[in-house]
Short mmCIF file of C-alpha atoms in Angstrom, two decimals:
data_model
loop_
_atom_site.label_atom_id
_atom_site.label_comp_id
_atom_site.label_asym_id
_atom_site.label_seq_id
_atom_site.Cartn_x
_atom_site.Cartn_y
_atom_site.Cartn_z
CA UNK A 201 -120.49 -46.22 71.73
CA UNK A 202 -123.60 -47.22 73.64
CA UNK A 203 -126.78 -46.63 72.87
CA UNK A 204 -127.99 -43.13 74.49
CA UNK A 205 -131.12 -42.92 72.73
CA UNK A 206 -133.77 -41.27 74.86
CA UNK A 207 -130.87 -40.58 77.64
CA UNK A 208 -131.36 -37.49 79.40
CA UNK A 209 -127.87 -37.14 78.91
CA UNK A 210 -128.32 -36.34 75.44
CA UNK A 211 -128.94 -32.59 74.02
CA UNK A 212 -130.19 -31.97 70.53
CA UNK A 213 -129.18 -28.80 68.98
CA UNK A 214 -130.79 -27.43 65.70
CA UNK A 215 -128.64 -25.36 62.95
CA UNK A 216 -126.97 -21.98 64.36
CA UNK A 217 -128.28 -23.05 68.02
CA UNK A 218 -125.27 -22.36 70.52
CA UNK A 219 -123.82 -25.51 72.72
CA UNK A 220 -121.96 -22.89 74.76
CA UNK A 221 -120.48 -19.29 74.68
CA UNK A 222 -116.91 -18.35 75.46
CA UNK A 223 -116.44 -17.26 79.17
CA UNK A 224 -119.00 -19.60 80.16
CA UNK A 225 -117.85 -21.96 83.38
CA UNK A 226 -119.97 -24.83 82.77
CA UNK A 227 -118.05 -28.19 84.01
CA UNK A 228 -119.51 -30.51 81.45
CA UNK A 229 -117.74 -32.15 78.44
CA UNK A 230 -119.53 -33.01 75.05
CA UNK A 231 -119.36 -36.21 72.68
CA UNK A 232 -120.29 -35.43 69.06
CA UNK A 233 -123.08 -38.17 68.42
CA UNK A 234 -124.37 -36.46 65.25
CA UNK A 235 -124.16 -33.54 63.34
CA UNK A 236 -121.36 -30.85 63.44
CA UNK A 237 -120.42 -28.50 66.40
CA UNK A 238 -118.47 -25.08 65.13
CA UNK A 239 -115.97 -23.83 67.70
CA UNK A 240 -114.93 -20.17 66.91
CA UNK A 241 -114.67 -16.41 68.62
CA UNK A 242 -115.16 -12.98 67.45
CA UNK A 243 -111.93 -11.18 66.96
CA UNK A 244 -111.09 -7.87 65.68
CA UNK A 245 -115.07 -7.63 64.81
CA UNK A 246 -115.10 -10.76 62.81
CA UNK A 247 -115.96 -14.22 63.57
CA UNK A 248 -112.81 -16.99 63.68
CA UNK A 249 -113.53 -20.05 62.77
CA UNK A 250 -111.16 -22.04 65.02
CA UNK A 251 -112.17 -25.93 63.84
CA UNK A 252 -115.39 -28.07 62.95
CA UNK A 253 -116.25 -31.05 65.56
CA UNK A 254 -117.46 -34.09 64.08
CA UNK A 255 -119.33 -37.26 65.46
CA UNK A 256 -117.12 -39.44 67.63
CA UNK A 257 -115.05 -36.21 68.95
CA UNK A 258 -115.62 -34.33 72.08
CA UNK A 259 -115.43 -30.48 73.46
CA UNK A 260 -114.48 -29.29 76.69
CA UNK A 261 -112.62 -31.56 78.79
CA UNK A 262 -110.82 -28.52 79.88
CA UNK A 263 -113.77 -27.19 81.61
CA UNK A 264 -114.94 -30.29 83.35
CA UNK A 265 -111.55 -31.57 84.69
CA UNK A 266 -109.49 -28.33 84.64
CA UNK A 267 -112.11 -26.08 85.83
CA UNK A 268 -111.17 -23.56 83.06
CA UNK A 269 -113.80 -20.95 81.32
CA UNK A 270 -114.53 -21.45 77.68
CA UNK A 271 -112.32 -20.47 75.23
CA UNK A 272 -114.52 -20.26 72.42
CA UNK A 273 -117.87 -20.17 71.24
CA UNK A 274 -119.81 -23.57 69.70
CA UNK A 275 -122.82 -23.82 67.76
CA UNK A 276 -124.11 -26.48 65.57
CA UNK A 277 -123.62 -26.04 61.84
CA UNK A 278 -126.48 -28.98 61.24
CA UNK A 279 -129.18 -30.72 63.23
CA UNK A 280 -126.67 -32.28 65.88
CA UNK A 281 -126.93 -34.74 68.81
CA UNK A 282 -124.57 -34.50 71.71
CA UNK A 283 -123.73 -36.38 74.92
CA UNK A 284 -123.58 -34.34 77.96
CA UNK A 285 -120.82 -35.52 80.46
CA UNK A 286 -120.63 -33.60 83.99
CA UNK A 287 -119.82 -34.10 87.23
CA UNK A 288 -123.09 -35.95 88.24
CA UNK A 289 -122.95 -38.71 85.27
CA UNK A 290 -119.03 -38.85 84.93
CA UNK A 291 -119.15 -42.15 87.00
CA UNK A 292 -121.91 -43.58 85.00
CA UNK A 293 -120.33 -42.87 81.98
CA UNK A 294 -117.12 -44.53 83.11
CA UNK A 295 -118.88 -47.41 83.94
CA UNK A 296 -120.96 -47.68 80.64
CA UNK A 297 -118.04 -46.82 78.59
CA UNK A 298 -114.54 -46.99 79.96
CA UNK A 299 -112.96 -46.45 76.37
CA UNK A 300 -114.74 -43.10 75.84
CA UNK A 301 -113.58 -41.98 79.40
CA UNK A 302 -109.96 -43.21 78.66
CA UNK A 303 -110.05 -41.16 75.29
CA UNK A 304 -111.20 -38.05 77.11
CA UNK A 305 -108.42 -38.54 79.92
CA UNK A 306 -105.48 -38.91 77.31
CA UNK A 307 -106.56 -36.20 74.97
CA UNK A 308 -106.78 -33.78 78.06
CA UNK A 309 -103.45 -34.90 79.50
CA UNK A 310 -102.09 -34.19 75.57
CA UNK A 311 -103.70 -31.08 74.50
CA UNK A 312 -101.44 -28.01 74.94
CA UNK A 313 -102.47 -25.34 77.56
CA UNK A 314 -102.79 -22.65 75.32
CA UNK A 315 -105.43 -24.74 72.82
CA UNK A 316 -108.64 -25.22 75.42
CA UNK A 317 -111.30 -25.80 73.01
CA UNK A 318 -109.87 -26.20 69.48
CA UNK A 319 -109.59 -30.01 69.04
CA UNK A 320 -108.20 -30.22 65.34
CA UNK A 321 -107.78 -27.88 62.28
CA UNK A 322 -110.31 -27.87 59.23
CA UNK A 323 -107.54 -29.01 57.18
CA UNK A 324 -105.81 -31.50 59.89
CA UNK A 325 -102.82 -29.30 59.61
CA UNK A 326 -100.70 -29.73 62.93
CA UNK A 327 -99.85 -25.96 62.87
CA UNK A 328 -102.67 -24.14 60.63
CA UNK A 329 -106.14 -23.29 61.18
CA UNK A 330 -108.75 -21.26 58.80
CA UNK A 331 -109.99 -17.84 59.26
CA UNK A 332 -112.16 -15.47 57.37
CA UNK A 333 -110.69 -11.86 57.75
CA UNK A 334 -112.22 -8.79 55.88
CA UNK A 335 -109.91 -6.42 53.49
CA UNK A 336 -109.97 -2.80 55.70
CA UNK A 337 -109.31 -1.50 52.13
CA UNK A 338 -112.42 -2.92 49.88
CA UNK A 339 -114.31 -4.45 52.54
CA UNK A 340 -113.87 -8.00 51.07
CA UNK A 341 -114.44 -11.32 53.36
CA UNK A 342 -111.46 -14.04 52.52
CA UNK A 343 -110.37 -17.33 53.71
CA UNK A 344 -106.27 -16.94 55.46
CA UNK A 345 -104.18 -19.34 57.03
CA UNK A 346 -103.59 -18.43 60.65
CA UNK A 347 -100.65 -20.55 62.59
CA UNK A 348 -100.99 -22.12 66.02
CA UNK A 349 -98.26 -20.45 67.45
CA UNK A 350 -98.14 -22.15 70.79
CA UNK A 351 -97.40 -25.54 68.48
CA UNK A 352 -94.03 -23.99 67.45
CA UNK A 353 -90.86 -25.28 68.36
CA UNK A 354 -88.07 -22.87 67.88
CA UNK A 355 -84.56 -24.80 67.13
CA UNK A 356 -82.43 -21.86 67.00
CA UNK A 357 -81.91 -17.96 65.81
CA UNK A 358 -79.66 -16.62 63.40
CA UNK A 359 -77.23 -13.79 63.68
CA UNK A 360 -79.97 -11.87 61.37
CA UNK A 361 -82.42 -12.20 64.18
CA UNK A 362 -84.10 -15.32 61.89
CA UNK A 363 -85.83 -17.86 64.07
CA UNK A 364 -85.59 -21.49 62.81
CA UNK A 365 -88.23 -23.69 64.01
CA UNK A 366 -88.58 -27.35 64.02
CA UNK A 367 -90.85 -29.30 60.88
CA UNK A 368 -92.61 -25.96 59.80
CA UNK A 369 -91.67 -22.67 58.39
CA UNK A 370 -94.24 -19.64 59.30
CA UNK A 371 -92.71 -17.37 57.14
CA UNK A 372 -94.79 -18.69 54.12
CA UNK A 373 -97.62 -17.19 56.04
CA UNK A 374 -96.90 -14.29 57.49
CA UNK A 375 -98.28 -12.10 54.56
CA UNK A 376 -102.19 -11.71 54.01
CA UNK A 377 -103.30 -10.61 50.14
CA UNK A 378 -106.62 -9.52 49.79
CA UNK A 379 -107.74 -11.56 46.03
CA UNK A 380 -110.03 -8.72 45.02
CA UNK A 381 -107.78 -5.51 45.57
CA UNK A 382 -104.41 -6.69 45.87
CA UNK A 383 -103.78 -5.21 49.48
CA UNK A 384 -100.81 -7.06 51.16
CA UNK A 385 -99.37 -6.70 54.42
CA UNK A 386 -97.89 -9.02 57.38
CA UNK A 387 -100.89 -10.23 59.39
CA UNK A 388 -100.07 -8.76 62.52
CA UNK A 389 -100.22 -5.01 60.78
CA UNK A 390 -102.79 -6.25 57.85
CA UNK A 391 -106.23 -4.41 60.22
CA UNK A 392 -104.33 -1.78 61.40
CA UNK A 393 -104.45 1.19 58.57
CA UNK A 394 -104.87 5.02 59.40
CA UNK A 395 -107.54 6.69 57.38
CA UNK A 396 -105.29 8.36 55.45
CA UNK A 397 -103.56 5.01 54.37
CA UNK A 398 -106.80 3.34 53.54
CA UNK A 399 -107.32 6.38 50.97
CA UNK A 400 -104.33 5.82 49.51
CA UNK A 401 -104.52 2.23 49.03
CA UNK A 402 -108.10 2.60 47.71
CA UNK A 403 -106.49 5.39 44.93
CA UNK A 404 -103.60 2.36 44.28
CA UNK A 405 -106.19 -0.20 43.62
CA UNK A 406 -105.89 -0.03 39.69
CA UNK A 407 -101.90 0.47 39.83
CA UNK A 408 -101.69 -2.94 41.97
CA UNK A 409 -103.75 -4.67 39.95
CA UNK A 410 -101.90 -3.91 37.08
CA UNK A 411 -98.66 -4.30 38.46
CA UNK A 412 -99.64 -8.06 39.95
CA UNK A 413 -102.30 -9.27 37.35
CA UNK A 414 -100.80 -12.52 37.06
CA UNK A 415 -102.07 -15.68 38.86
CA UNK A 416 -100.76 -15.80 42.43
CA UNK A 417 -99.26 -19.12 43.73
CA UNK A 418 -101.29 -21.43 45.92
CA UNK A 419 -101.15 -19.86 49.61
CA UNK A 420 -98.28 -21.74 52.05
CA UNK A 421 -96.03 -22.43 48.84
CA UNK A 422 -92.65 -20.41 48.53
CA UNK A 423 -93.86 -18.98 45.43
CA UNK A 424 -96.84 -17.46 46.97
CA UNK A 425 -94.60 -15.80 49.92
CA UNK A 426 -92.22 -14.41 47.45
CA UNK A 427 -94.95 -13.00 45.79
CA UNK A 428 -97.03 -11.97 48.66
CA UNK A 429 -93.83 -10.25 50.06
CA UNK A 430 -93.49 -8.36 46.66
CA UNK A 431 -97.11 -7.03 46.77
CA UNK A 432 -96.53 -6.10 50.20
CA UNK A 433 -93.71 -4.32 49.82
CA UNK A 434 -95.53 -2.20 46.75
CA UNK A 435 -98.64 -1.57 48.91
CA UNK A 436 -96.13 -0.35 51.76
CA UNK A 437 -94.74 1.93 48.98
CA UNK A 438 -98.54 3.35 48.13
CA UNK A 439 -99.30 3.93 51.77
CA UNK A 440 -95.84 5.55 52.92
CA UNK A 441 -95.43 3.08 55.53
CA UNK A 442 -92.79 3.62 58.18
CA UNK A 443 -89.11 2.57 57.27
CA UNK A 444 -88.98 0.24 59.69
CA UNK A 445 -91.85 -1.85 58.71
CA UNK A 446 -90.45 -1.81 54.63
CA UNK A 447 -87.45 -2.74 56.18
CA UNK A 448 -88.27 -6.04 57.88
CA UNK A 449 -90.53 -7.02 54.86
CA UNK A 450 -87.09 -6.68 52.42
CA UNK A 451 -85.32 -8.78 55.18
CA UNK A 452 -87.94 -11.35 54.98
CA UNK A 453 -87.95 -11.88 51.39
CA UNK A 454 -83.96 -11.92 51.92
CA UNK A 455 -84.67 -14.99 54.01
CA UNK A 456 -87.01 -16.65 51.31
CA UNK A 457 -84.52 -15.99 48.46
CA UNK A 458 -81.97 -17.74 50.48
CA UNK A 459 -84.27 -20.55 50.89
CA UNK A 460 -84.66 -20.54 47.38
CA UNK A 461 -80.92 -20.39 46.87
CA UNK A 462 -81.27 -17.18 44.77
CA UNK A 463 -77.96 -15.62 46.36
CA UNK A 464 -78.08 -12.51 43.92
CA UNK A 465 -81.77 -11.88 44.65
CA UNK A 466 -81.28 -12.05 48.65
CA UNK A 467 -78.03 -9.88 48.53
CA UNK A 468 -80.00 -7.07 46.72
CA UNK A 469 -82.88 -7.67 49.37
CA UNK A 470 -80.59 -7.28 52.14
CA UNK A 471 -79.30 -4.34 50.73
CA UNK A 472 -82.84 -2.91 50.39
CA UNK A 473 -83.33 -3.76 53.98
CA UNK A 474 -80.53 -2.30 55.10
CA UNK A 475 -81.08 1.26 53.44
CA UNK A 476 -84.71 1.58 55.40
CA UNK A 477 -83.59 0.14 58.66
CA UNK A 478 -80.92 3.01 58.44
CA UNK A 479 -83.72 5.16 58.01
CA UNK A 480 -85.10 3.64 60.64
CA UNK A 481 -82.19 4.47 62.92
CA UNK A 482 -81.43 7.67 62.07
CA UNK A 483 -84.44 9.42 60.40
CA UNK A 484 -87.60 7.73 62.13
CA UNK A 485 -90.12 9.95 63.42
CA UNK A 486 -90.87 7.48 66.39
CA UNK A 487 -88.66 7.33 69.41
CA UNK A 488 -86.78 4.24 69.91
CA UNK A 489 -87.04 2.34 73.13
CA UNK A 490 -82.98 1.45 74.65
CA UNK A 491 -84.31 -2.35 73.22
CA UNK A 492 -85.17 -1.16 69.60
CA UNK A 493 -82.18 1.04 69.75
CA UNK A 494 -79.77 -1.95 70.41
CA UNK A 495 -81.07 -4.26 68.09
CA UNK A 496 -81.76 -2.09 65.30
CA UNK A 497 -77.65 -1.07 65.46
CA UNK A 498 -77.21 -4.91 65.95
CA UNK A 499 -79.01 -5.48 62.90
CA UNK A 500 -77.69 -2.84 61.01
CA UNK A 501 -74.15 -3.75 61.88
CA UNK A 502 -75.03 -7.60 61.00
CA UNK A 503 -76.63 -6.60 57.53
CA UNK A 504 -73.38 -4.35 56.68
CA UNK A 505 -70.87 -7.76 57.67
CA UNK A 506 -73.12 -10.24 55.12
CA UNK A 507 -72.78 -7.27 52.56
CA UNK A 508 -69.22 -7.52 53.07
CA UNK A 509 -68.63 -4.08 54.48
CA UNK A 510 -67.12 -4.80 57.36
CA UNK A 511 -65.49 -1.41 58.75
CA UNK A 512 -69.64 0.10 58.63
CA UNK A 513 -70.47 -3.38 60.51
CA UNK A 514 -67.82 -2.48 63.39
CA UNK A 515 -69.29 0.85 63.75
CA UNK A 516 -72.77 -0.31 64.33
CA UNK A 517 -72.02 -3.46 66.29
CA UNK A 518 -70.11 -1.19 68.67
CA UNK A 519 -72.98 1.14 68.69
CA UNK A 520 -74.85 -1.77 69.83
CA UNK A 521 -72.34 -2.61 72.48
CA UNK A 522 -72.40 1.25 74.34
CA UNK A 523 -76.14 1.51 74.10
CA UNK A 524 -76.88 2.54 78.03
CA UNK A 525 -78.99 -0.21 79.48
CA UNK A 526 -78.92 -2.37 76.98
CA UNK A 527 -79.29 -6.53 77.21
CA UNK A 528 -76.48 -8.27 78.34
CA UNK A 529 -76.95 -11.46 75.92
CA UNK A 530 -77.00 -8.89 72.73
CA UNK A 531 -73.84 -6.92 74.44
CA UNK A 532 -71.98 -10.67 74.04
CA UNK A 533 -73.36 -11.04 70.48
CA UNK A 534 -72.53 -7.69 69.04
CA UNK A 535 -68.42 -8.32 70.83
CA UNK A 536 -68.54 -11.71 69.37
CA UNK A 537 -69.42 -10.26 66.00
CA UNK A 538 -66.64 -7.41 66.13
CA UNK A 539 -64.34 -10.10 66.59
CA UNK A 540 -65.05 -11.81 63.71
CA UNK A 541 -65.38 -8.66 61.78
CA UNK A 542 -61.98 -7.60 62.31
CA UNK A 543 -60.98 -11.00 61.54
CA UNK A 544 -62.28 -11.08 58.35
CA UNK A 545 -61.46 -7.19 57.81
CA UNK A 546 -57.69 -8.42 58.37
CA UNK A 547 -57.63 -11.07 56.06
CA UNK A 548 -59.45 -9.01 53.19
CA UNK A 549 -57.36 -6.03 53.59
CA UNK A 550 -60.08 -4.18 54.60
CA UNK A 551 -59.97 -1.14 57.40
CA UNK A 552 -61.06 -2.59 60.49
CA UNK A 553 -62.10 0.72 61.55
CA UNK A 554 -64.69 3.54 60.01
CA UNK A 555 -67.57 5.38 60.43
CA UNK A 556 -71.16 4.80 58.76
CA UNK A 557 -72.72 7.79 58.12
CA UNK A 558 -70.57 10.62 59.52
CA UNK A 559 -72.59 13.06 57.88
CA UNK A 560 -75.62 11.77 59.61
CA UNK A 561 -77.13 13.21 63.03
CA UNK A 562 -79.19 12.04 65.42
CA UNK A 563 -77.51 8.79 67.15
#
């Protein structure tokens, strides 16, 4: 790279000094010549670090080439020098260093639309980045792995709604665990506690620590995911979570057991998921939308089916079909399962009709 020392195109930054702020509309690209620049944004009251950009890397090509606003804050973490490229000097830079211009254009072309400022993760993982979160129970700040969801490529969906992804399994990172108080929950629910739930979890800290006193496996491993889901279930029971949330944890645990070829444990987890999904369907304090009612009926039918309870499976698959205003695609899927269930019920001499929970009311 040419020597730009003394050039008006060079900007120096002291540690902690911001290069730009989220939402700004400066049409400039920055090439880091010296030091490190942190890209971050404030989410939910805490600052989330997206990337550290070092010498030879650049920031903000979307702002200059596409006119987009800044999607993150950029500040120096040490004494830094950056080359500032804008509309006025772009032609000069192209003449002085055409390879750099080509690199910028190539990166802009290849970068996913949702990834405006983050050029790489701190770990270099293609699907993950690290972020600090604050435990809502004990206020401890710790590091978690978050998933670049826009980078995931769905390859299919199982009949129990499990999505399959190319070259990555986000389920391994779906539960966060506070290392101090052992509060664990799905990442989407982690910060969302009522005052009552927070008090219950604070009072239950010693019980959690006693029950899960062993060393946790490394995050991102199947062993950690199993431990984290079991701990999340323990937390869910302590704070009296809604049955549908407990059910989904059990279902995810069943998927993890299946991945590890632990068939008996997977069946047991599915049975527990079924128990809580039925509670959510018949006794939930929340009103279900048409979509939720249809999906829940179908999923209960699918769990009955996988447990070999064909009469009950037929009952709930039919319930899914008759939901007024339901999804046509899910109707078709439920009808396919009805046909298969009847065939299997006939081959095993099970009755092809029946009622699941006739004594229950509400739906």
